[in-house]
Tab-separated table of C-alpha atoms in Angstrom:
chain	number	residue	atom	x	y	z
A	19	MET	CA	-16.191	42.739	65.581
A	20	HIS	CA	-16.152	44.229	69.083
A	21	ARG	CA	-17.398	47.769	69.445
A	22	ALA	CA	-15.252	50.604	70.781
A	23	LYS	CA	-14.940	50.776	74.543
A	24	THR	CA	-17.386	53.136	76.208
A	25	GLY	CA	-17.075	55.293	79.307
A	26	PHE	CA	-13.832	56.793	80.591
A	27	LEU	CA	-10.900	55.957	82.853
A	28	ASN	CA	-10.855	57.576	86.285
A	29	LYS	CA	-7.715	58.759	88.107
A	30	ASP	CA	-6.969	55.178	89.214
A	31	GLY	CA	-7.159	53.847	85.650
A	32	ILE	CA	-10.508	52.120	86.294
A	33	ARG	CA	-13.129	52.390	83.560
A	34	ILE	CA	-16.369	54.136	84.524
A	35	HIS	CA	-19.251	52.907	82.382
A	36	PRO	CA	-22.410	54.849	81.475
A	37	ALA	CA	-25.829	53.538	82.502
A	38	GLU	CA	-26.551	52.031	79.082
A	39	ASP	CA	-23.614	49.589	79.457
A	40	PHE	CA	-25.399	47.729	82.245
A	41	ALA	CA	-27.708	46.082	79.684
A	42	GLY	CA	-24.784	44.406	77.916
A	43	MET	CA	-23.377	43.103	81.189
A	44	ARG	CA	-26.783	41.780	82.231
A	45	ALA	CA	-27.041	39.736	79.034
A	46	ALA	CA	-23.526	38.309	79.301
A	47	GLY	CA	-23.825	37.647	83.024
A	48	ARG	CA	-27.162	35.906	82.632
A	49	LEU	CA	-25.819	33.549	79.978
A	50	ALA	CA	-22.835	32.630	82.155
A	51	ALA	CA	-25.219	31.932	85.046
A	52	GLU	CA	-27.539	29.888	82.842
A	53	CYS	CA	-24.573	27.793	81.742
A	54	LEU	CA	-23.613	27.066	85.346
A	55	ASP	CA	-27.247	26.192	86.092
A	56	MET	CA	-27.246	23.777	83.147
A	57	ILE	CA	-24.115	21.920	84.188
A	58	ALA	CA	-25.293	21.232	87.755
A	59	GLU	CA	-27.247	18.060	86.951
A	60	HIS	CA	-24.267	16.588	85.123
A	61	VAL	CA	-21.864	16.788	88.087
A	62	ARG	CA	-21.846	13.319	89.626
A	63	PRO	CA	-19.369	10.566	90.509
A	64	GLY	CA	-17.957	9.081	87.316
A	65	ALA	CA	-18.518	12.203	85.241
A	66	THR	CA	-15.324	13.450	83.634
A	67	THR	CA	-14.208	17.042	83.710
A	68	GLY	CA	-13.539	16.801	79.981
A	69	ALA	CA	-17.161	15.849	79.303
A	70	LEU	CA	-18.417	18.682	81.513
A	71	ASP	CA	-16.297	21.143	79.568
A	72	ALA	CA	-17.629	19.818	76.250
A	73	ARG	CA	-21.195	20.455	77.456
A	74	ILE	CA	-20.245	24.004	78.437
A	75	GLN	CA	-18.685	24.704	75.059
A	76	ALA	CA	-21.747	23.308	73.251
A	77	PHE	CA	-24.048	25.440	75.434
A	78	PHE	CA	-22.278	28.662	74.506
A	79	GLU	CA	-22.139	27.741	70.823
A	80	ALA	CA	-25.878	26.959	70.782
A	81	ALA	CA	-26.544	30.386	72.328
A	82	GLY	CA	-24.494	32.114	69.636
A	83	ALA	CA	-21.914	33.240	72.194
A	84	GLU	CA	-18.165	32.797	72.463
A	85	SER	CA	-16.170	31.285	75.286
A	86	ALA	CA	-13.659	33.892	76.404
A	87	THR	CA	-11.215	31.255	77.645
A	88	ILE	CA	-10.745	29.298	74.399
A	89	GLY	CA	-7.557	30.692	72.904
A	90	TYR	CA	-6.853	32.973	75.878
A	91	ARG	CA	-3.055	32.860	76.343
A	92	GLY	CA	-3.085	29.468	74.627
A	93	TYR	CA	-5.791	27.948	76.846
A	94	GLN	CA	-8.011	25.554	74.865
A	95	HIS	CA	-11.086	24.935	77.031
A	96	ALA	CA	-14.433	26.612	77.668
A	97	SER	CA	-14.109	26.377	81.453
A	98	CYS	CA	-11.728	25.923	84.325
A	99	ILE	CA	-12.681	23.006	86.573
A	100	SER	CA	-10.824	22.933	89.882
A	101	VAL	CA	-11.248	19.829	92.045
A	102	ASN	CA	-10.629	19.487	95.786
A	103	HIS	CA	-7.292	21.231	96.542
A	104	VAL	CA	-7.016	22.867	93.110
A	105	VAL	CA	-7.398	26.568	93.860
A	106	CYS	CA	-8.147	27.739	90.315
A	107	HIS	CA	-7.398	27.216	86.602
A	108	GLY	CA	-7.885	23.449	86.709
A	109	ILE	CA	-7.722	22.088	83.138
A	110	PRO	CA	-10.720	19.969	82.046
A	111	GLY	CA	-9.705	16.531	80.854
A	112	ALA	CA	-6.409	16.615	82.732
A	113	PRO	CA	-5.702	14.069	85.462
A	114	VAL	CA	-7.277	15.214	88.717
A	115	PRO	CA	-4.640	15.954	91.401
A	116	LYS	CA	-5.049	13.740	94.415
A	117	SER	CA	-6.332	15.110	97.704
A	118	ALA	CA	-4.298	15.294	100.895
A	119	SER	CA	-5.729	12.046	102.235
A	120	GLU	CA	-4.607	10.245	99.070
A	121	THR	CA	-1.140	11.751	98.829
A	122	MET	CA	0.397	11.149	102.229
A	123	SER	CA	2.775	9.047	100.282
A	124	ARG	CA	6.258	9.306	98.945
A	125	ASP	CA	5.219	11.309	95.901
A	126	PRO	CA	3.043	14.327	96.709
A	127	GLU	CA	2.908	15.223	93.008
A	128	LYS	CA	1.496	11.845	91.933
A	129	ARG	CA	-1.803	12.298	90.059
A	130	ARG	CA	-4.777	10.121	89.185
A	131	GLU	CA	-4.746	8.682	85.697
A	132	SER	CA	-8.366	9.664	85.080
A	133	ASP	CA	-10.258	12.952	85.164
A	134	ALA	CA	-13.395	11.150	86.374
A	135	LEU	CA	-14.933	12.610	89.521
A	136	LYS	CA	-15.062	10.473	92.658
A	137	ASP	CA	-17.752	10.393	95.334
A	138	GLY	CA	-17.194	13.330	97.673
A	139	ASP	CA	-15.121	15.417	95.271
A	140	ILE	CA	-15.840	19.138	95.439
A	141	LEU	CA	-15.188	21.320	92.435
A	142	ASN	CA	-15.345	24.879	91.230
A	143	ILE	CA	-16.516	25.442	87.667
A	144	ASP	CA	-15.537	28.822	86.229
A	145	VAL	CA	-16.893	30.103	82.901
A	146	THR	CA	-16.640	33.338	80.956
A	147	CYS	CA	-18.710	34.055	77.848
A	148	ILE	CA	-18.779	36.919	75.368
A	149	VAL	CA	-22.198	38.199	74.320
A	150	ASP	CA	-22.244	41.046	71.785
A	151	GLY	CA	-18.800	42.130	72.974
A	152	TRP	CA	-19.567	41.981	76.715
A	153	PHE	CA	-17.931	39.519	79.120
A	154	GLY	CA	-19.900	37.513	81.678
A	155	ASP	CA	-17.679	35.789	84.266
A	156	SER	CA	-18.856	33.567	87.116
A	157	SER	CA	-17.943	30.453	89.078
A	158	ARG	CA	-19.573	28.363	91.739
A	159	MET	CA	-19.023	25.201	93.767
A	160	TYR	CA	-20.415	21.740	93.039
A	161	VAL	CA	-20.150	18.343	94.710
A	162	ALA	CA	-20.008	14.892	93.162
A	163	GLY	CA	-21.986	12.541	95.382
A	164	GLN	CA	-21.938	12.794	99.159
A	165	LEU	CA	-20.651	16.039	100.652
A	166	SER	CA	-18.537	15.784	103.819
A	167	ARG	CA	-19.331	18.018	106.784
A	168	ARG	CA	-15.875	19.571	106.564
A	169	ASP	CA	-16.278	20.526	102.923
A	170	ALA	CA	-19.864	21.684	103.450
A	171	ARG	CA	-18.565	24.141	106.045
A	172	LEU	CA	-15.776	25.293	103.719
A	173	ILE	CA	-18.225	25.914	100.879
A	174	ARG	CA	-20.719	27.708	103.133
A	175	VAL	CA	-18.078	30.045	104.582
A	176	THR	CA	-16.700	30.784	101.106
A	177	HIS	CA	-20.150	31.727	99.815
A	178	GLU	CA	-20.681	33.915	102.880
A	179	CYS	CA	-17.328	35.600	102.193
A	180	LEU	CA	-18.435	36.472	98.663
A	181	MET	CA	-21.754	37.906	99.782
A	182	LEU	CA	-20.181	39.885	102.643
A	183	GLY	CA	-17.737	41.369	100.151
A	184	ILE	CA	-20.588	42.299	97.823
A	185	GLU	CA	-22.409	43.997	100.713
A	186	GLN	CA	-19.522	46.490	100.862
A	187	VAL	CA	-19.962	47.551	97.240
A	188	LYS	CA	-21.427	51.047	97.045
A	189	PRO	CA	-20.103	54.460	96.025
A	190	GLY	CA	-17.886	55.968	98.720
A	191	ASN	CA	-16.608	52.659	100.068
A	192	THR	CA	-13.214	51.340	98.990
A	193	PHE	CA	-11.850	48.124	97.554
A	194	GLY	CA	-10.123	47.621	100.903
A	195	ASP	CA	-13.550	47.460	102.536
A	196	ILE	CA	-14.421	44.507	100.280
A	197	GLY	CA	-11.221	42.629	101.062
A	198	ALA	CA	-11.398	43.324	104.786
A	199	ALA	CA	-14.933	41.946	105.068
A	200	ILE	CA	-13.913	38.744	103.287
A	201	GLN	CA	-10.713	38.275	105.279
A	202	ARG	CA	-12.422	38.916	108.613
A	203	HIS	CA	-15.091	36.287	107.970
A	204	ALA	CA	-12.730	33.616	106.644
A	205	GLU	CA	-10.201	33.989	109.427
A	206	GLY	CA	-13.004	34.140	111.984
A	207	HIS	CA	-13.843	30.576	110.906
A	208	ARG	CA	-10.170	29.484	111.097
A	209	MET	CA	-9.784	29.452	107.324
A	210	THR	CA	-7.424	31.447	105.126
A	211	VAL	CA	-7.697	33.696	102.070
A	212	VAL	CA	-5.614	32.932	98.983
A	213	ARG	CA	-3.525	36.013	98.167
A	214	ASP	CA	-1.937	34.902	94.907
A	215	PHE	CA	-5.124	35.426	92.835
A	216	CYS	CA	-7.764	38.136	92.868
A	217	GLY	CA	-10.850	39.546	91.192
A	218	HIS	CA	-10.588	41.960	88.292
A	219	GLY	CA	-12.291	44.599	86.239
A	220	LEU	CA	-14.179	43.494	83.136
A	221	GLY	CA	-16.754	44.740	80.660
A	222	GLN	CA	-15.787	44.848	76.985
A	223	VAL	CA	-12.509	43.192	77.976
A	224	PHE	CA	-11.808	40.014	79.943
A	225	HIS	CA	-9.380	41.486	82.488
A	226	ALA	CA	-8.837	45.126	83.364
A	227	PRO	CA	-8.074	47.285	86.413
A	228	PRO	CA	-8.717	47.118	89.267
A	229	ASN	CA	-7.258	44.081	90.980
A	230	VAL	CA	-9.914	43.151	93.535
A	231	LEU	CA	-8.056	41.738	96.546
A	232	HIS	CA	-9.914	39.448	98.933
A	233	TYR	CA	-8.029	40.722	101.971
A	234	GLY	CA	-7.041	44.167	103.165
A	235	ARG	CA	-7.675	47.091	105.474
A	236	PRO	CA	-10.972	48.985	105.683
A	237	GLY	CA	-10.725	52.340	103.931
A	238	SER	CA	-7.718	51.403	101.821
A	239	GLY	CA	-7.426	51.203	98.054
A	240	PRO	CA	-9.332	53.050	95.318
A	241	MET	CA	-12.782	54.404	96.062
A	242	LEU	CA	-15.791	52.694	94.499
A	243	GLU	CA	-17.669	54.746	91.917
A	244	GLU	CA	-20.930	54.266	90.081
A	245	GLY	CA	-20.306	52.586	86.725
A	246	MET	CA	-17.417	50.322	87.748
A	247	PHE	CA	-17.670	46.682	86.592
A	248	PHE	CA	-15.589	43.958	88.275
A	249	THR	CA	-15.586	40.470	89.733
A	250	ILE	CA	-15.346	39.394	93.340
A	251	GLU	CA	-14.143	35.782	93.564
A	252	PRO	CA	-12.669	34.794	96.946
A	253	MET	CA	-10.676	31.566	97.182
A	254	ILE	CA	-10.801	30.235	100.741
A	255	ASN	CA	-8.597	27.413	102.067
A	256	LEU	CA	-9.092	24.962	104.912
A	257	GLY	CA	-5.359	25.073	105.510
A	258	LYS	CA	-2.690	27.660	104.883
A	259	PRO	CA	-3.083	30.299	102.141
A	260	PHE	CA	-0.040	29.292	100.111
A	261	THR	CA	-0.374	28.044	96.527
A	262	LYS	CA	1.810	26.801	93.697
A	263	VAL	CA	1.282	26.372	89.968
A	264	LEU	CA	1.895	22.908	88.506
A	265	ALA	CA	4.115	22.163	85.526
A	266	ASP	CA	1.234	22.618	83.062
A	267	GLY	CA	1.502	26.363	83.710
A	268	TRP	CA	-2.161	26.740	84.688
A	269	THR	CA	-3.259	24.492	87.558
A	270	ALA	CA	-2.852	26.236	90.921
A	271	VAL	CA	-3.037	24.039	94.030
A	272	THR	CA	-2.772	24.543	97.766
A	273	LYS	CA	0.753	23.749	98.921
A	274	ASP	CA	-0.512	21.760	101.900
A	275	LYS	CA	-2.993	19.785	99.733
A	276	LYS	CA	-5.944	20.847	101.885
A	277	ASN	CA	-9.213	21.600	100.132
A	278	THR	CA	-10.203	25.002	98.858
A	279	ALA	CA	-13.402	26.633	97.560
A	280	GLN	CA	-14.356	29.636	95.441
A	281	PHE	CA	-17.446	31.559	94.336
A	282	GLU	CA	-17.475	34.393	91.818
A	283	HIS	CA	-19.953	37.033	90.705
A	284	SER	CA	-19.623	39.828	88.154
A	285	ILE	CA	-21.089	43.063	89.495
A	286	GLY	CA	-21.621	46.706	88.589
A	287	VAL	CA	-21.592	49.624	91.018
A	288	THR	CA	-24.886	51.555	91.035
A	289	ALA	CA	-25.830	54.902	92.568
A	290	ASP	CA	-26.715	53.334	95.916
A	291	GLY	CA	-25.130	49.876	95.895
A	292	CYS	CA	-24.486	47.302	93.217
A	293	GLU	CA	-26.108	45.014	90.671
A	294	ILE	CA	-25.066	41.356	90.460
A	295	PHE	CA	-24.990	40.406	86.776
A	296	THR	CA	-24.459	36.665	87.293
A	297	LEU	CA	-27.339	35.719	89.589
A	298	SER	CA	-28.627	32.196	88.938
A	299	PRO	CA	-31.977	32.326	87.066
A	300	ALA	CA	-32.835	28.932	88.601
A	301	GLY	CA	-31.663	29.822	92.114
A	302	LYS	CA	-28.813	27.295	91.936
A	303	PHE	CA	-25.837	29.479	92.817
A	304	TYR	CA	-25.706	28.120	96.383
A	305	PRO	CA	-26.093	25.398	97.365
A	306	THR	CA	-25.947	23.979	93.831
A	307	TRP	CA	-26.411	20.366	94.912
A	308	ASP	CA	-29.651	21.018	96.786
A	309	VAL	CA	-31.800	22.215	93.881
C-alpha cells in the first residue's frame, strides 16, 4: 500500500517535497539506473527486444520492486524500447519499424517481421520502477554492434542536451531556462527537438505537474523551487521534429523516418542546484557501449 503523499502543492500546482523525501527518490532512482547498467551487456545484434524486456522485468522482481509501466493504461511491458527512428514508447517484442534507408519503398509503413536487433541499430531503453512507493524513471541510449558516425554524433549531442538542461536546474531559474538550453544546443548542431513529448513531475506518482518542455524561452514558465522532483528527457532528431503515433496506440516515430535519440534522468531541486537520482552506479550512462 502506497503511503500518503508528502509535501505541498505550490501556486503552480507543483508538489514541493520535504528533505526527507530525497531518500526515497535516491533508492528508486538507483534501482532504475542499476537495471539499465545490467541490460547493457545484453544489447547486441540478434538480441530481441522482447528478451531484453523479460530480463528487465526479472531484475525488478528479484529486487522486490514493481515495474511502473506494467498495467499502466493497459501497457503490458516492463520497459519501452525505441529503435532507430522510434522516438519513444516502442513496444518490446513488437516488429521493429524499418529505418529510412530500408523504407524508401512503396510502403513506408512496412515493418520487419522480427524484433531482433540488427548491426548498427541504436535504441533507447526506458524503465520506471517503484521502490517503497517512490518512482525511479530513467532512459539511455544503446547500440547493437557497430555505431555509425552519424548516429554517434546524434547520441553525443542528445546527451549534451540533457546535461546542459540539468545545469540550469537551481532555485530561481525557470523551466524555460531548461528548455532554452536544450533547444539552443540541438539546433546549433542542425538537429531538432521533439515537441510532442516532454518530461514530467514524479515522486510518489508516475506523472505529475509540471510538464518539462525541452524547448522554450529563457525566463519563461514556472520558477524552480527546492523540493521539486521531475524528469528531463530530451528527444533529439536528425531530421525534422515531427512525430506520429502508429496504429498500436503507443509507438511514436519520426515522420521523416530519420533517427532519433533520447536520454532521461530523474532529478530533485536542492538549495543550490539539483541532485540526479538516476546516475549510473557503474558509470555506464554515456557512452553505454564503451564500458
